[in-house]
Short mmCIF file of C-alpha atoms and ligand atoms in Angstrom, two decimals:
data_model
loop_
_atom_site.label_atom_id
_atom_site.label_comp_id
_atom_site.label_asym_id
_atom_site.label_seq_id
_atom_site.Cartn_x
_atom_site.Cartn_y
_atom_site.Cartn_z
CA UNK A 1 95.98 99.26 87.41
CA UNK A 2 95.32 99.44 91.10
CA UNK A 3 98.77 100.73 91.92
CA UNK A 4 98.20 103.22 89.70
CA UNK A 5 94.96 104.24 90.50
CA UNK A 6 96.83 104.68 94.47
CA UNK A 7 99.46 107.26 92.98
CA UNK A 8 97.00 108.96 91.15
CA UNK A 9 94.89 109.33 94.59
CA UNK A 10 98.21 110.51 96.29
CA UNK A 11 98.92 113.18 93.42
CA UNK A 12 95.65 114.47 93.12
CA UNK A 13 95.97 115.08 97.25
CA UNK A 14 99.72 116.27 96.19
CA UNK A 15 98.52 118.97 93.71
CA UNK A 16 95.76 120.30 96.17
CA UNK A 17 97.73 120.51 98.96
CA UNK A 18 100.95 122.10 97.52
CA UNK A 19 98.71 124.98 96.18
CA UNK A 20 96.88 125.81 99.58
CA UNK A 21 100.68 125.69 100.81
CA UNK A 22 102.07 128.62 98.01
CA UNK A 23 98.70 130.30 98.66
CA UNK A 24 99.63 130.51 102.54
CA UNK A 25 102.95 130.96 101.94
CA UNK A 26 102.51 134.18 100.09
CA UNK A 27 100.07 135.54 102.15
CA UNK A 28 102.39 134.71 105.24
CA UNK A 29 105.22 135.62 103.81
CA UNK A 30 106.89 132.61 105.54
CA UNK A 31 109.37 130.00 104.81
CA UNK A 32 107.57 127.21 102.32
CA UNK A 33 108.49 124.12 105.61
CA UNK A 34 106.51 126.24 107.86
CA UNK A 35 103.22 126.87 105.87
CA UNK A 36 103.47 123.26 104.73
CA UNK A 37 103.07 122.36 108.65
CA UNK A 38 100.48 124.97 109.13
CA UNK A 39 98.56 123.95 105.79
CA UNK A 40 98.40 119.97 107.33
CA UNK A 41 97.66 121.21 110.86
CA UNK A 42 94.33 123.07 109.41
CA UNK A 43 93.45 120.11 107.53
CA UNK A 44 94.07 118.44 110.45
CA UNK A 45 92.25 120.55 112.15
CA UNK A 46 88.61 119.66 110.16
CA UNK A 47 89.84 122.01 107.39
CA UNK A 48 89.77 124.88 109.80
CA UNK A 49 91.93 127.92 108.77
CA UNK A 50 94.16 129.24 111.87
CA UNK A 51 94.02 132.66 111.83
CA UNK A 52 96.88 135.38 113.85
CA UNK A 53 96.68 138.50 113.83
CA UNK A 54 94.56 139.04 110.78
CA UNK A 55 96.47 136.67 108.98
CA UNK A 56 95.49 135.19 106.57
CA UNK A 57 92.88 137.78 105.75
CA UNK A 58 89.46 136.30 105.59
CA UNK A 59 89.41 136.62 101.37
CA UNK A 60 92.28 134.30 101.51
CA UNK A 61 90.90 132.23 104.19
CA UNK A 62 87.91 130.88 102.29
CA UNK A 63 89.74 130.68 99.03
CA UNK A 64 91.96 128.27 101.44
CA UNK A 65 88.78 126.49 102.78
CA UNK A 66 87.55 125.77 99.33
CA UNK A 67 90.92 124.14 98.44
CA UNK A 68 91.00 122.45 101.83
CA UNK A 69 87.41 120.83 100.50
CA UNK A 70 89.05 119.32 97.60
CA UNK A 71 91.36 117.39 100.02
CA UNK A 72 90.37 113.85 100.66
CA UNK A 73 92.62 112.45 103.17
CA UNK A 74 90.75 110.19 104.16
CA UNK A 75 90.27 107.68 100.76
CA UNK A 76 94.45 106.93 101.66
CA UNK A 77 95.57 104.21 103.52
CA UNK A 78 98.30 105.21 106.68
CA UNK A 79 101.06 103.98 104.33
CA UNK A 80 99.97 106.55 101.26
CA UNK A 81 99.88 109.43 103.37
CA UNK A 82 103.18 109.07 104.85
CA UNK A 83 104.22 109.11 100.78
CA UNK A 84 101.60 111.75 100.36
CA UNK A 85 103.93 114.21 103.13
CA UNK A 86 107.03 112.54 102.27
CA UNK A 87 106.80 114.42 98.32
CA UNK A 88 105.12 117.65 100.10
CA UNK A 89 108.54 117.90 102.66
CA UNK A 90 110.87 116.31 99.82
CA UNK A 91 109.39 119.79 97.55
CA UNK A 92 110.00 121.66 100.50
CA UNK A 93 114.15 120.41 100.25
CA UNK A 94 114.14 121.55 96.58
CA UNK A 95 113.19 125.80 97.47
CA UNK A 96 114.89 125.47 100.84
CA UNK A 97 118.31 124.31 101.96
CA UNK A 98 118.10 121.85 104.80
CA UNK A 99 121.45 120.53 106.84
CA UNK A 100 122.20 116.59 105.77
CA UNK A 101 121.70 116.16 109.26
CA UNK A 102 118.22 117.13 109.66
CA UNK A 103 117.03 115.42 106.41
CA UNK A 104 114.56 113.21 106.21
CA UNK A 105 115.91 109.19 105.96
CA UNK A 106 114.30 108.55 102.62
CA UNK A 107 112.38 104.87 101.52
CA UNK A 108 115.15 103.65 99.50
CA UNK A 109 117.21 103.38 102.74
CA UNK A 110 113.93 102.88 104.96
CA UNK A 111 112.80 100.03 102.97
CA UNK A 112 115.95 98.34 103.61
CA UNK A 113 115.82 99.03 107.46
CA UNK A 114 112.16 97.85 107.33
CA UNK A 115 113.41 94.38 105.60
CA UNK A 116 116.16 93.73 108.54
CA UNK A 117 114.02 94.27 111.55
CA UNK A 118 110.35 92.55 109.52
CA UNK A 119 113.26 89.35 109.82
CA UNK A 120 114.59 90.03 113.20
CA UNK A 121 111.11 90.09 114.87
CA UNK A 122 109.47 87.57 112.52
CA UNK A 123 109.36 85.11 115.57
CA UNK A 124 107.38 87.62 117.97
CA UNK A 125 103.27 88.74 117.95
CA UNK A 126 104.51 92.03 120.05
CA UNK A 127 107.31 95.03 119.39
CA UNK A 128 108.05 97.72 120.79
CA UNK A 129 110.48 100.08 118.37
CA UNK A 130 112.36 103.59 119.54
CA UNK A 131 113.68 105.88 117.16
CA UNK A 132 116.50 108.40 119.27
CA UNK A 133 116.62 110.80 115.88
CA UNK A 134 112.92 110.71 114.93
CA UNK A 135 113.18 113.81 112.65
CA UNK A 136 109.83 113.83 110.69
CA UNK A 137 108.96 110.32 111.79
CA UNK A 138 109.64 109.00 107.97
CA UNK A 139 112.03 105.80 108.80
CA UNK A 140 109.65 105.15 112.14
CA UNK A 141 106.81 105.09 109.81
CA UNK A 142 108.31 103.51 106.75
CA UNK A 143 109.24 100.54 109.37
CA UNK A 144 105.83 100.38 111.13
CA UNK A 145 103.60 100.85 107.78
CA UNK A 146 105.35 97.63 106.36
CA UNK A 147 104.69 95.16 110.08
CA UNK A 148 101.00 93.75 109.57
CA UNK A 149 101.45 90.69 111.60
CA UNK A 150 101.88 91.85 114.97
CA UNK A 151 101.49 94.60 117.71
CA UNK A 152 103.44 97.18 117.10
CA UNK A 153 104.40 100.92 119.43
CA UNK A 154 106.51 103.06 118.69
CA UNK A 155 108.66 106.03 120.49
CA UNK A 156 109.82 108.82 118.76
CA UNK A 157 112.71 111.31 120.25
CA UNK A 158 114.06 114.57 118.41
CA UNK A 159 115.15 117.60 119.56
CA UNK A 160 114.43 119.81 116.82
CA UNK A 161 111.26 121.31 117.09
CA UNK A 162 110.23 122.22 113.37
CA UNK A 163 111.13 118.56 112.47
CA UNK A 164 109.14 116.71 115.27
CA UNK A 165 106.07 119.17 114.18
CA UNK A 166 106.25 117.20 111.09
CA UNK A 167 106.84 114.16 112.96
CA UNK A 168 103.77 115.08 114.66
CA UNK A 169 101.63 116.11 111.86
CA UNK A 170 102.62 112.32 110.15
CA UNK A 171 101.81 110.55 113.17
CA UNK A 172 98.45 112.19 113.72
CA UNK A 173 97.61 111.99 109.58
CA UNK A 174 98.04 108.20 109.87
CA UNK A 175 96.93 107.86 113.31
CA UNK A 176 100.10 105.67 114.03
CA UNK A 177 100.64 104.13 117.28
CA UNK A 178 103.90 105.95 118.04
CA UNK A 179 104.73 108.47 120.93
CA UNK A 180 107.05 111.50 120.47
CA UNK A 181 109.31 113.08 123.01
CA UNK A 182 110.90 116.46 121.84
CA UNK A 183 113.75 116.14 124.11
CA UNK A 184 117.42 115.84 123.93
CA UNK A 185 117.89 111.91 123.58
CA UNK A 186 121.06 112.13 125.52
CA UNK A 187 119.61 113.30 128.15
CA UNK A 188 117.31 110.78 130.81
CA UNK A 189 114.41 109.29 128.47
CA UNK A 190 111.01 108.15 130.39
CA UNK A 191 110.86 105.43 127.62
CA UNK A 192 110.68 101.67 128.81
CA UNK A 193 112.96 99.35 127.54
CA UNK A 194 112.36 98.41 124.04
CA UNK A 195 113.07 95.72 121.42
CA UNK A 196 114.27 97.61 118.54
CA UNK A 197 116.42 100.64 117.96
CA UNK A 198 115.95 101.90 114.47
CA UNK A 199 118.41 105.70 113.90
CA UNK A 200 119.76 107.50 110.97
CA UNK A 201 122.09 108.57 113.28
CA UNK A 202 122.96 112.44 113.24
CA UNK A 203 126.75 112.93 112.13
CA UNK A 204 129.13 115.28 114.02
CA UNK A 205 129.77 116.48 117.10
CA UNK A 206 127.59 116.76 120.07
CA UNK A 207 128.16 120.34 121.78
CA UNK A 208 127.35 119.59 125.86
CA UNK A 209 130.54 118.01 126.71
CA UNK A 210 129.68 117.36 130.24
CA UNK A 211 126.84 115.34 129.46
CA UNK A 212 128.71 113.63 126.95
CA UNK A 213 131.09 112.67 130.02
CA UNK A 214 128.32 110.86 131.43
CA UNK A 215 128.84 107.91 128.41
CA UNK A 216 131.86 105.63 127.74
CA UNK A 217 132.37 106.51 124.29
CA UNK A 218 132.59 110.39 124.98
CA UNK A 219 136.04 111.41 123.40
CA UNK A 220 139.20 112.35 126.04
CA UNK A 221 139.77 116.06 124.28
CA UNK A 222 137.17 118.05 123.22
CA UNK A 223 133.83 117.51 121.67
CA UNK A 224 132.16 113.83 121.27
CA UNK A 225 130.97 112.49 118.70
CA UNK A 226 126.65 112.34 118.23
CA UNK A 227 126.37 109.95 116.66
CA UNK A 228 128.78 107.33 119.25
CA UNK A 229 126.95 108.27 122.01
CA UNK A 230 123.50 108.12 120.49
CA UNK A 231 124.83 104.25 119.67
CA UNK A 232 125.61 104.02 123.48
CA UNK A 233 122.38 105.52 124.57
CA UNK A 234 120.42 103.11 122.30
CA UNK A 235 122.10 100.14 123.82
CA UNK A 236 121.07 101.20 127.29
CA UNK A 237 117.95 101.54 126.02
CA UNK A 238 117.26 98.01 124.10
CA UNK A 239 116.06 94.90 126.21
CA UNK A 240 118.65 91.51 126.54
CA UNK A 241 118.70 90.36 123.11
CA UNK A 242 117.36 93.71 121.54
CA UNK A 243 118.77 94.84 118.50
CA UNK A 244 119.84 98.68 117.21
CA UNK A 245 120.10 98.85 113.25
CA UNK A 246 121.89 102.10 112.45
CA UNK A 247 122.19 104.12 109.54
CA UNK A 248 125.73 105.83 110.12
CA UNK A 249 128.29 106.79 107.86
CA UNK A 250 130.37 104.64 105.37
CA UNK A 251 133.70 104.21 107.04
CA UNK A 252 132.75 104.97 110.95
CA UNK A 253 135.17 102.55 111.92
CA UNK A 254 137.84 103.69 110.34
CA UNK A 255 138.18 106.72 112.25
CA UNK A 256 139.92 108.35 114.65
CA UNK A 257 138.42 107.14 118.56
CA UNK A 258 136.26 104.17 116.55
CA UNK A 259 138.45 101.94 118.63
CA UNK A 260 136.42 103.30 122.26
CA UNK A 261 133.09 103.03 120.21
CA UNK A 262 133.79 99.65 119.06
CA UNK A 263 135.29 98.69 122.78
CA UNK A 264 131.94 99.58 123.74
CA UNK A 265 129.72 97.45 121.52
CA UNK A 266 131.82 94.30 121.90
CA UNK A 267 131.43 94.72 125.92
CA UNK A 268 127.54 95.28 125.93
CA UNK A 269 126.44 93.55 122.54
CA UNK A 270 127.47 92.05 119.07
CA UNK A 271 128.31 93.33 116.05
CA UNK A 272 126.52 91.48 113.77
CA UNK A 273 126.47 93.05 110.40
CA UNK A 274 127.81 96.51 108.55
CA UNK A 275 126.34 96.60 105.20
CA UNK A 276 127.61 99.81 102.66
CA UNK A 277 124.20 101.39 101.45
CA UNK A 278 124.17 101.14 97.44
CA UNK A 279 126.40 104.24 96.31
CA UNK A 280 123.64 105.29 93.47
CA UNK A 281 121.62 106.32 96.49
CA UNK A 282 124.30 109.25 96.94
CA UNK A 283 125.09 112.55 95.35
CA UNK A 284 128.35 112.79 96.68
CA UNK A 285 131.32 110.20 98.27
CA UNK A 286 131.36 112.03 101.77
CA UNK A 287 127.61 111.85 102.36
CA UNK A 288 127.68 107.71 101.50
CA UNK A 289 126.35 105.84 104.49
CA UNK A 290 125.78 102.33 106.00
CA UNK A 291 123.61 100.38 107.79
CA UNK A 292 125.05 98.95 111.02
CA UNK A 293 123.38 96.24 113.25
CA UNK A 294 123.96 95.52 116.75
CA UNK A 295 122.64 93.06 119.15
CA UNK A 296 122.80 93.56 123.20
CA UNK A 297 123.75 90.98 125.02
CA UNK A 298 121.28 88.50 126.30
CA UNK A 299 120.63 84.86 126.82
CA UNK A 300 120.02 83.97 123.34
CA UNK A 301 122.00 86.68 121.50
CA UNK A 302 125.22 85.09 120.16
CA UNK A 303 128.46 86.72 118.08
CA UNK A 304 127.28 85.62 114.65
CA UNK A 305 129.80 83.30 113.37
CA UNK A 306 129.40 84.95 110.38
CA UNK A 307 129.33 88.90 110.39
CA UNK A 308 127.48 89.89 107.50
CA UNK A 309 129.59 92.85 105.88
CA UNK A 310 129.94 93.96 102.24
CA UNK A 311 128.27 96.06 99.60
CA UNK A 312 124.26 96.44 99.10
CA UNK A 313 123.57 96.26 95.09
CA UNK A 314 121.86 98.88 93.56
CA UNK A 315 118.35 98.20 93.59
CA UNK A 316 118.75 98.56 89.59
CA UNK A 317 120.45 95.06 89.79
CA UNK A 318 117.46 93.18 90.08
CA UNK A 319 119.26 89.94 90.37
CA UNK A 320 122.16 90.66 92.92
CA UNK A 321 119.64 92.60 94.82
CA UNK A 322 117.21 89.82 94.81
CA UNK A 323 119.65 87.12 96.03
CA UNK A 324 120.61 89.98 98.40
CA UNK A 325 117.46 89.55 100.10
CA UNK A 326 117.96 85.45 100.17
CA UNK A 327 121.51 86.33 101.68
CA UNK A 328 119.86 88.37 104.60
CA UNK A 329 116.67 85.41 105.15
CA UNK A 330 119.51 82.96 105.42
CA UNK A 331 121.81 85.12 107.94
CA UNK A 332 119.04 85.78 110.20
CA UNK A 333 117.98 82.55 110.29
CA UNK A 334 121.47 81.28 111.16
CA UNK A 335 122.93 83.60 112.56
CA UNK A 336 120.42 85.98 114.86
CA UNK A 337 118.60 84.63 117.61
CA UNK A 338 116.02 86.65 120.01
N1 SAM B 401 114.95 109.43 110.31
C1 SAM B 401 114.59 110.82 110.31
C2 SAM B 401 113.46 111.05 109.32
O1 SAM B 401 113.05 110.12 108.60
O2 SAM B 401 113.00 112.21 109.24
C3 SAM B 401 115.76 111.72 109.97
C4 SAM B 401 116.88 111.63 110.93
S1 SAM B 401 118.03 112.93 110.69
C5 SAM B 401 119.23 112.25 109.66
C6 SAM B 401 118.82 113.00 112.28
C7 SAM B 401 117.91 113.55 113.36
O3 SAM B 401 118.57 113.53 114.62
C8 SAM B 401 117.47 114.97 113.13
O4 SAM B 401 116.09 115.01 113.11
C9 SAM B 401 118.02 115.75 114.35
O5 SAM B 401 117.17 116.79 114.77
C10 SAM B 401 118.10 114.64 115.38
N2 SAM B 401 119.05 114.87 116.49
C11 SAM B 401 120.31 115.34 116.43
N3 SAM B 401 120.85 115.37 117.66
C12 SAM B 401 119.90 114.90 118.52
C13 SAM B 401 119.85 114.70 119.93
N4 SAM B 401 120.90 114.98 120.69
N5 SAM B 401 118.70 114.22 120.46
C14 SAM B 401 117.63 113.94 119.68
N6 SAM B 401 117.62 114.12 118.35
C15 SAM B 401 118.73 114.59 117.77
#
């Protein structure tokens, strides 16, 4: 009863704020993304409507401020208003095209991330978490929204600046304690030290080849791969005994060059797990991806003696997924210490 009377509070929001967005979108004559941000920066803004250069015209402006009055963002909790924009940018995918790299990491694959580092840091009352592809700030959230036990701050690094304006929009909407950088993350990050790396690591190649020079696993002839020296960069950036839970793509290490990549991890960390994602989650067989856990080297970190690799069932299998979950309590318990 209660849960539902949460998604009907989320959908009522849902249906308000998708019309002021087609309102301003006509009257704009803009792409849906971008009068979705500037619809949740007015209401951000106490419900004020920005206006440039006469637009929107001051008809459409109150007809906008009497939708924005409808609006009641503030009866949901942080955690239902990161759902609340995750459907309003998710509706935003279905009328525009948007590059599998710059898509939003969504809760089925979140959720899972969220389980693995609730387990890692079960132990400690203080965290600090860095995400070095923060796109729209949905797996940071998704992670944070589900830690109640402890202190938690985030960092947040993109370099895309339509995505981190809805990273910024999320993080001001449920007032989360996360700061965002809109940098390059290759490039030097004034970003202490942190406990946790959580990435749905961007896939292809990265184009500034002498930067890329500047990290082990650049490749010898021509461009480097992203999302190798993103991996790198997060393991410079994780304390002794810090761990970076990936989601790359199914079959990384199969490829061409893995062999530098994984030279890398074994000299500054562990490899501790590579878990295959459940392949219901995907459309299609190249876009199938994995979650990958490594921990830096420290004074308690240890090679697992047991590398936990295999298949993730389908959360349909309520059973196998369910002793899943037991598999993972028991693993961490054995096998990671921090
Ligand atoms: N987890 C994000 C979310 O929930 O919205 C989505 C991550 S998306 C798959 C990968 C992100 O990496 C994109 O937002 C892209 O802009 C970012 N990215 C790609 N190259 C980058 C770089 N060199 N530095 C920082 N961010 C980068």
């Amino acid at each position: 009863m209660r849960m539902m009377q949460n998604i009907e509070k989320i959908q009522a929001n849902y249906e308000k704020i998708e019309k002021a967005i087609l309102m301003l979108q006509s009257e704009l004559e803009s792409e849906y993304l971008d009068a979705l941000i500037e619809t949740m920066d007015n209401l951000l803004d106490d419900k004020k409507v920005h206006v440039e250069n006469g637009k929107p015209t001051e008809k459409v402006a109150k007809e906008l401020e009497q939708l924005y009055v409808e609006v009641s963002l503030e009866e949901l909790t942080a955690e239902q208003k990161r759902q609340l924009l995750q459907l309003l940018i998710l509706k935003s995918y279905s009328v525009e095209k948007i590059q599998a790299n710059h898509q939003m990491t969504p809760d089925t694959i979140g959720i899972l991330v969220s389980y693995l580092i609730q387990k890692f840091a079960q132990n400690k009352n203080k965290i600090e978490i860095l995400d070095l592809g923060v796109g729209t700030a949905n797996l940071l959230s998704t992670v944070m929204n589900r830690i109640h036990d402890k202190e938690v701050h985030g960092y947040g690094v993109d370099n895309d600046d339509t995505l981190l304006a809805l990273a910024s929009i999320s993080t001001e909407l449920q007032q989360s304690n996360i700061e965002l950088y809109h940098q390059d993350a290759l490039d030097d990050l004034m970003i202490p030290d942190v406990d946790f790396v959580v990435s749905d690591l961007p896939v292809g190649y990265y184009p500034l080849d002498e930067r890329a020079q500047q990290f082990e696993t650049h490749n010898e002839k021509g461009h480097s791969f992203a999302h190798y020296l993103l991996i790198e960069r997060a393991m410079q950036k994780l304390k002794e005994d810090g761990l970076g839970v990936f989601v790359v793509p199914k079959g990384m290490f199969e490829k061409e060059n893995a062999m530098n990549l994984l030279k890398y991890i074994q000299k500054q960390g562990h490899l501790q797990s590579l878990l295959n994602l459940p392949t219901d989650l995907f459309s299609n067989k190249n876009s199938m991806k994995s979650i990958l856990v490594i921990q830096k080297k420290g004074p308690k970190a240890k090679q697992a003696k047991e590398v936990l690799v295999g298949e993730i069932p389908s959360f349909k299998q309520r059973k196998e997924f369910s002793d899943f979950l037991t598999e993972i309590d028991r693993w961490v318990n054995s096998s990671i210490k921090l």
